[in-house]
Short mmCIF file of C-alpha atoms and ligand atoms in Angstrom, two decimals:
data_model
loop_
_atom_site.label_atom_id
_atom_site.label_comp_id
_atom_site.label_asym_id
_atom_site.label_seq_id
_atom_site.Cartn_x
_atom_site.Cartn_y
_atom_site.Cartn_z
CA MET A 1 0.24 0.10 0.15
CA THR A 2 1.82 3.70 -0.95
CA ASP A 3 2.42 5.66 1.92
CA ASN A 4 -0.56 8.36 1.02
CA LEU A 5 -3.72 5.38 0.57
CA SER A 6 -3.18 4.40 4.21
CA ARG A 7 -2.56 7.54 5.19
CA ILE A 8 -6.46 8.67 3.22
CA LEU A 9 -7.13 5.16 5.04
CA ILE A 10 -6.42 5.77 8.50
CA ALA A 11 -7.43 9.25 8.19
CA ALA A 12 -10.65 7.84 7.24
CA ALA A 13 -11.54 5.06 9.62
CA LEU A 14 -10.61 7.66 11.59
CA CYS A 15 -13.35 9.78 11.33
CA ALA A 16 -15.61 7.01 11.20
CA ILE A 17 -15.64 6.30 14.69
CA GLY A 18 -15.48 10.43 15.17
CA ASN A 19 -12.91 11.80 15.41
CA VAL A 20 -11.67 15.01 14.20
CA VAL A 21 -7.87 14.67 12.49
CA HIS A 22 -6.43 17.42 11.73
CA ALA A 23 -4.26 18.01 7.91
CA GLN A 24 -1.33 17.60 9.88
CA ASP A 25 -2.21 15.09 13.14
CA ALA A 26 -3.18 12.59 9.29
CA ASP A 27 0.62 12.84 8.60
CA VAL A 28 2.89 10.86 11.63
CA ASN A 29 4.28 8.99 11.93
CA ALA A 30 7.75 8.09 12.71
CA ASP A 31 10.00 8.29 10.01
CA ARG A 32 8.68 11.26 9.26
CA ALA A 33 9.55 12.70 13.40
CA ARG A 34 12.67 11.27 12.94
CA ALA A 35 13.63 13.21 9.66
CA ASN A 36 11.51 16.16 11.79
CA PHE A 37 14.50 15.74 14.69
CA ALA A 38 16.84 15.59 12.41
CA ARG A 39 16.21 18.83 10.93
CA PRO A 40 19.29 21.48 10.66
CA VAL A 41 19.37 23.98 12.74
CA VAL A 42 19.42 27.47 11.62
CA LEU A 43 20.46 29.62 14.01
CA ALA A 44 18.62 34.20 13.21
CA ALA A 45 20.33 37.02 15.71
CA ASP A 46 17.39 37.37 17.48
CA ASP A 47 17.68 33.58 18.28
CA VAL A 48 18.84 34.35 22.23
CA ARG A 49 18.04 34.06 25.39
CA ALA A 50 16.23 35.76 27.02
CA PHE A 51 17.33 35.18 30.82
CA ALA A 52 20.03 34.66 33.19
CA ALA A 53 20.59 31.30 33.37
CA PRO A 54 19.00 29.93 36.73
CA PRO A 55 20.78 29.20 40.02
CA PRO A 56 22.42 25.93 39.91
CA GLY A 57 19.88 23.56 42.59
CA PHE A 58 16.10 25.48 40.88
CA ALA A 59 14.85 21.95 39.24
CA ASP A 60 16.41 19.90 42.82
CA ALA A 61 15.55 18.89 46.63
CA HIS A 62 16.29 20.72 48.89
CA ALA A 63 16.26 19.18 52.77
CA GLY A 64 14.24 22.04 54.76
CA THR A 65 12.22 23.58 51.17
CA ALA A 66 8.64 23.90 52.29
CA GLN A 67 7.26 21.41 48.92
CA GLY A 68 3.52 21.10 47.83
CA ARG A 69 1.37 18.65 47.72
CA VAL A 70 0.79 16.72 45.00
CA GLU A 71 -2.58 14.69 44.35
CA PRO A 72 -4.43 12.61 41.23
CA PHE A 73 -7.13 14.76 40.79
CA THR A 74 -10.55 12.41 38.80
CA TYR A 75 -12.86 14.04 37.07
CA GLN A 76 -15.65 12.49 33.93
CA SER A 77 -14.82 13.97 29.58
CA ALA A 78 -17.48 14.65 27.77
CA VAL A 79 -14.66 14.05 25.03
CA THR A 80 -13.95 10.49 25.99
CA GLY A 81 -16.77 9.11 27.91
CA THR A 82 -13.75 7.89 30.93
CA ARG A 83 -13.10 9.43 33.46
CA ARG A 84 -9.47 10.79 33.04
CA THR A 85 -6.89 12.06 36.23
CA ALA A 86 -4.40 14.77 36.54
CA ASN A 87 -2.18 15.71 38.73
CA VAL A 88 -2.33 18.50 40.99
CA TRP A 89 0.19 21.02 42.67
CA LEU A 90 -1.17 22.88 45.44
CA PRO A 91 1.82 25.74 46.48
CA PRO A 92 3.44 24.67 50.30
CA GLY A 93 0.68 27.15 52.39
CA TYR A 94 -1.65 25.87 50.58
CA ASP A 95 -4.82 27.81 51.67
CA LYS A 96 -8.80 26.67 51.01
CA THR A 97 -9.70 29.33 52.04
CA HIS A 98 -8.18 31.57 49.70
CA ARG A 99 -8.56 31.74 45.85
CA TYR A 100 -5.91 31.08 43.65
CA PRO A 101 -5.34 31.39 40.00
CA VAL A 102 -4.75 28.40 37.81
CA LEU A 103 -0.84 26.65 35.43
CA TYR A 104 -2.35 24.52 33.07
CA LEU A 105 0.98 22.31 32.10
CA LEU A 106 0.54 19.97 28.71
CA HIS A 107 3.56 16.77 28.37
CA GLY A 108 4.69 15.67 24.93
CA ILE A 109 4.32 12.91 22.92
CA GLY A 110 4.85 10.08 24.30
CA GLY A 111 4.49 11.02 28.05
CA ASN A 112 1.14 11.41 30.67
CA GLN A 113 0.27 13.34 33.41
CA ASP A 114 3.09 12.71 35.25
CA GLU A 115 5.66 13.38 32.82
CA TRP A 116 6.32 17.02 33.84
CA ARG A 117 6.85 15.16 37.58
CA GLY A 118 8.56 12.82 36.99
CA TYR A 119 10.63 13.23 33.57
CA VAL A 120 11.13 17.93 34.30
CA ARG A 121 10.74 17.96 37.89
CA ALA A 122 7.72 20.52 38.16
CA ASN A 123 7.44 19.95 41.29
CA ASP A 124 10.91 21.18 42.46
CA VAL A 125 10.78 23.70 39.99
CA LEU A 126 7.98 24.75 41.84
CA ASP A 127 8.80 24.30 45.45
CA ASN A 128 12.41 26.67 45.26
CA LEU A 129 10.23 29.49 43.39
CA ALA A 130 7.60 29.35 46.08
CA ALA A 131 10.15 29.18 48.90
CA ALA A 132 12.81 31.69 47.31
CA GLY A 133 9.12 34.71 46.98
CA ARG A 134 9.65 34.46 43.89
CA ILE A 135 6.26 33.16 41.98
CA VAL A 136 2.17 34.37 42.63
CA PRO A 137 1.40 31.15 45.30
CA MET A 138 -0.90 28.72 41.74
CA ILE A 139 -2.52 25.98 42.02
CA VAL A 140 -1.15 24.19 38.91
CA VAL A 141 -2.86 21.91 36.67
CA MET A 142 -0.90 18.47 34.75
CA PRO A 143 -3.87 17.27 32.47
CA ASN A 144 -2.79 14.18 30.53
CA GLY A 145 -3.24 16.01 26.91
CA ARG A 146 -4.15 12.76 25.15
CA ALA A 147 -8.22 12.90 25.19
CA LEU A 148 -8.53 8.98 23.91
CA ALA A 149 -10.91 5.84 26.01
CA ASP A 150 -7.30 4.40 26.29
CA ASP A 151 -5.09 7.47 27.14
CA ARG A 152 -2.32 5.35 28.36
CA PRO A 153 1.22 6.33 26.97
CA PRO A 154 1.27 3.85 23.64
CA PRO A 155 4.02 1.78 23.38
CA PRO A 156 7.33 3.33 21.76
CA ASP A 157 6.27 2.41 18.00
CA ARG A 158 2.94 3.09 18.69
CA VAL A 159 3.92 6.97 19.63
CA PHE A 160 4.00 8.19 15.88
CA THR A 161 1.02 6.92 14.74
CA PRO A 162 -2.28 9.88 13.19
CA GLU A 163 -4.24 7.56 16.66
CA ASN A 164 -2.32 8.97 19.46
CA ALA A 165 -1.84 12.96 17.70
CA ALA A 166 -5.34 13.09 17.53
CA GLY A 167 -6.05 12.68 21.06
CA PHE A 168 -3.88 15.24 21.26
CA ALA A 169 -5.95 17.27 19.15
CA ARG A 170 -8.84 16.09 20.81
CA PHE A 171 -7.58 17.36 24.69
CA GLU A 172 -8.80 20.96 23.18
CA HIS A 173 -11.96 20.29 24.27
CA ASP A 174 -11.74 18.09 26.78
CA LEU A 175 -9.55 21.16 28.32
CA LEU A 176 -12.32 23.71 27.96
CA GLU A 177 -15.31 22.45 28.49
CA SER A 178 -14.54 19.33 31.25
CA LEU A 179 -10.82 19.85 32.59
CA ILE A 180 -10.90 23.48 34.11
CA PRO A 181 -15.25 22.87 35.13
CA ALA A 182 -14.19 20.78 37.48
CA VAL A 183 -11.52 22.26 38.38
CA ASP A 184 -12.80 25.34 38.97
CA ALA A 185 -15.59 23.33 41.27
CA ALA A 186 -13.90 21.75 43.36
CA TYR A 187 -10.98 23.64 43.72
CA PRO A 188 -10.90 27.61 44.97
CA THR A 189 -9.79 29.13 41.91
CA LEU A 190 -9.61 31.96 40.73
CA ALA A 191 -11.89 31.17 37.46
CA ASP A 192 -11.46 33.98 34.32
CA SER A 193 -8.64 33.75 32.35
CA GLY A 194 -7.16 36.26 33.89
CA HIS A 195 -5.87 34.52 36.74
CA ARG A 196 -5.70 31.06 33.93
CA ALA A 197 -2.03 30.07 32.52
CA LEU A 198 -1.88 27.15 29.43
CA GLY A 199 2.68 26.27 28.97
CA GLY A 200 3.43 22.70 27.47
CA LEU A 201 5.83 21.30 25.84
CA SER A 202 6.51 19.82 22.61
CA MET A 203 3.05 18.61 21.61
CA GLY A 204 1.77 20.34 24.82
CA GLY A 205 3.85 23.08 23.62
CA GLY A 206 1.71 22.91 20.51
CA GLN A 207 -1.40 22.04 21.97
CA ALA A 208 -0.85 25.09 24.19
CA LEU A 209 -0.58 27.88 21.95
CA ASN A 210 -3.87 26.15 19.85
CA PHE A 211 -5.49 25.84 22.11
CA GLY A 212 -4.72 28.95 24.10
CA LEU A 213 -4.39 31.12 21.22
CA LYS A 214 -8.02 30.95 19.43
CA HIS A 215 -9.39 30.82 23.21
CA PRO A 216 -8.38 34.37 24.26
CA GLN A 217 -11.43 34.15 26.40
CA ALA A 218 -10.47 31.17 28.11
CA PHE A 219 -6.48 32.42 28.96
CA ALA A 220 -4.53 35.19 29.33
CA TRP A 221 -1.03 33.44 29.45
CA VAL A 222 0.66 31.41 26.73
CA ALA A 223 3.40 29.60 26.60
CA GLY A 224 4.23 26.70 23.66
CA PHE A 225 9.05 25.74 25.41
CA SER A 226 10.00 24.12 21.87
CA PRO A 227 6.34 22.85 19.91
CA ALA A 228 5.90 20.29 17.89
CA PRO A 229 4.75 20.13 14.17
CA ASN A 230 1.11 19.71 15.51
CA THR A 231 1.43 22.92 16.09
CA GLU A 232 -1.27 24.98 14.14
CA ASP A 233 0.09 27.46 10.88
CA ALA A 234 2.53 30.18 12.47
CA ALA A 235 0.47 32.93 10.82
CA THR A 236 -2.93 31.79 11.85
CA LEU A 237 -1.40 31.57 15.60
CA ALA A 238 0.15 35.35 15.80
CA ALA A 239 -3.30 36.74 13.92
CA GLU A 240 -5.37 35.08 16.58
CA ALA A 241 -3.08 36.78 19.45
CA HIS A 242 -2.90 40.22 17.65
CA GLN A 243 -6.46 40.00 17.81
CA ALA A 244 -6.64 38.99 21.82
CA GLY A 245 -4.58 42.68 21.94
CA GLY A 246 -4.47 43.20 25.76
CA GLY A 247 -6.72 40.15 27.01
CA LEU A 248 -3.33 38.08 26.36
CA LYS A 249 -1.19 38.83 29.25
CA LEU A 250 1.88 36.87 28.33
CA LEU A 251 2.75 34.73 25.28
CA TYR A 252 5.68 33.26 25.50
CA LEU A 253 7.99 30.48 22.96
CA SER A 254 11.80 28.86 23.61
CA CYS A 255 13.27 25.86 21.62
CA GLY A 256 17.11 24.50 22.78
CA ASN A 257 19.39 25.82 19.46
CA ARG A 258 19.86 21.80 20.02
CA ASP A 259 16.45 21.08 18.82
CA GLY A 260 15.89 19.70 15.65
CA LEU A 261 12.05 20.96 15.50
CA ILE A 262 13.05 24.05 16.63
CA ASN A 263 12.06 25.28 12.73
CA VAL A 264 8.25 25.74 14.60
CA ALA A 265 9.02 27.69 17.31
CA GLN A 266 10.97 29.35 15.10
CA GLY A 267 8.07 30.10 12.25
CA VAL A 268 6.08 31.29 15.18
CA HIS A 269 8.14 33.39 16.63
CA ARG A 270 8.48 35.41 13.06
CA GLN A 271 4.96 36.17 12.35
CA LEU A 272 4.61 37.35 16.11
CA LYS A 273 7.64 39.50 15.53
CA ALA A 274 6.12 40.29 11.20
CA GLN A 275 2.79 40.62 13.13
CA GLY A 276 3.44 43.68 15.81
CA VAL A 277 2.91 40.70 18.86
CA ALA A 278 4.76 41.25 21.68
CA HIS A 279 6.48 38.00 23.29
CA VAL A 280 8.39 36.22 24.96
CA TRP A 281 11.52 34.66 22.85
CA ASN A 282 14.03 32.48 24.62
CA VAL A 283 16.49 29.74 23.01
CA ASP A 284 18.31 28.33 25.32
CA GLY A 285 21.73 25.59 24.51
CA TYR A 286 19.62 22.42 24.60
CA GLY A 287 17.91 20.00 22.97
CA HIS A 288 14.49 18.64 22.82
CA ASP A 289 14.91 17.77 26.41
CA ARG A 290 14.27 18.34 30.48
CA ASP A 291 16.63 20.90 30.68
CA SER A 292 14.98 23.29 28.50
CA TRP A 293 11.75 22.35 30.08
CA ALA A 294 12.47 22.73 33.16
CA GLU A 295 14.26 26.44 32.42
CA ASN A 296 11.59 27.72 31.25
CA LEU A 297 9.28 26.12 33.21
CA TYR A 298 11.61 28.30 35.90
CA HIS A 299 11.04 32.10 33.89
CA TYR A 300 7.59 31.10 33.52
CA ALA A 301 5.71 30.99 36.18
CA GLN A 302 7.46 33.89 38.00
CA LEU A 303 6.27 36.05 34.96
CA LEU A 304 2.55 35.11 35.68
CA PHE A 305 -0.40 36.29 37.20
CA ARG A 306 1.45 40.00 37.68
C1 LIG B 1 6.94 15.00 15.45
C2 LIG B 1 7.85 15.42 15.56
C3 LIG B 1 7.53 14.82 17.15
C4 LIG B 1 5.46 15.15 15.61
C5 LIG B 1 5.38 15.73 17.01
C6 LIG B 1 6.50 15.59 17.40
C7 LIG B 1 3.27 15.20 15.53
C8 LIG B 1 6.32 15.40 19.27
C9 LIG B 1 7.16 15.64 20.16
C10 LIG B 1 7.21 15.54 21.82
O1 LIG B 1 6.08 16.04 21.42
O2 LIG B 1 8.33 15.58 22.15
O3 LIG B 1 6.81 15.46 13.39
O4 LIG B 1 4.46 15.41 15.22
#
């Protein structure tokens, strides 16, 4: 079977079971992903760091530092028809009688709700920032961004498939219509766009840009870290950001200069620049890995809700 024919058949099968498949998602396969990661990095003069490096140990647990609590949170999804699980970080000193802004952090194509905590050690980054008084106290929700009835990370040979990628596109409705209302009902949140941030790494970075800029009524703070090829057309994203105007408090974009996917982020940055949309553009010295994501969480979290 030709590549193209099998792609069409897969897309047709997914449509038949009620999925909406983006054109670019139907194109996902392991060879294409490998080729994307292997693209040569071509840097422009403004592809540089926007911040000083964090202090040593910023992403490590330290004895004597107060820790936030990470707890599982389950909710009923109208998209998948199943109960789904997110991890929620509650800041040190969490007090149910206060109201908190909320950051949603989305994982990559092979991960799940444990990736930000387990691989990036987001909870350690956040604990250290909170102890240093460098973040506004916030609730951080780390969902499973693969909105499929079976949302477990696929085996390695099934990661770069249209079926897996389609779950990430479907998460838009799960996030907006099921997860956010459930979080706002269960926790003492400030439930308006000015107090709700979205961010993600790689596949989750694409989701954050796609969903965040499309829905400015829901998110005033949006970040894509090393966004993947699921990222929407850059000119469309920039036009959405432009249209959001002052409703968009912060748009944050980052990538490592040793990441073969950097052309995706560069494309978005250049369109934002062309359309006069203010944003952070941070190009660090890392690859497609946790070093970049932990550092960018460190920088992004400090800018939120100010
Ligand atoms: C691709 C290469 C990488 C792709 C997605 C990714 C949608 C995602 C990588 C990640 O989440 O780490 O071609 O296609």
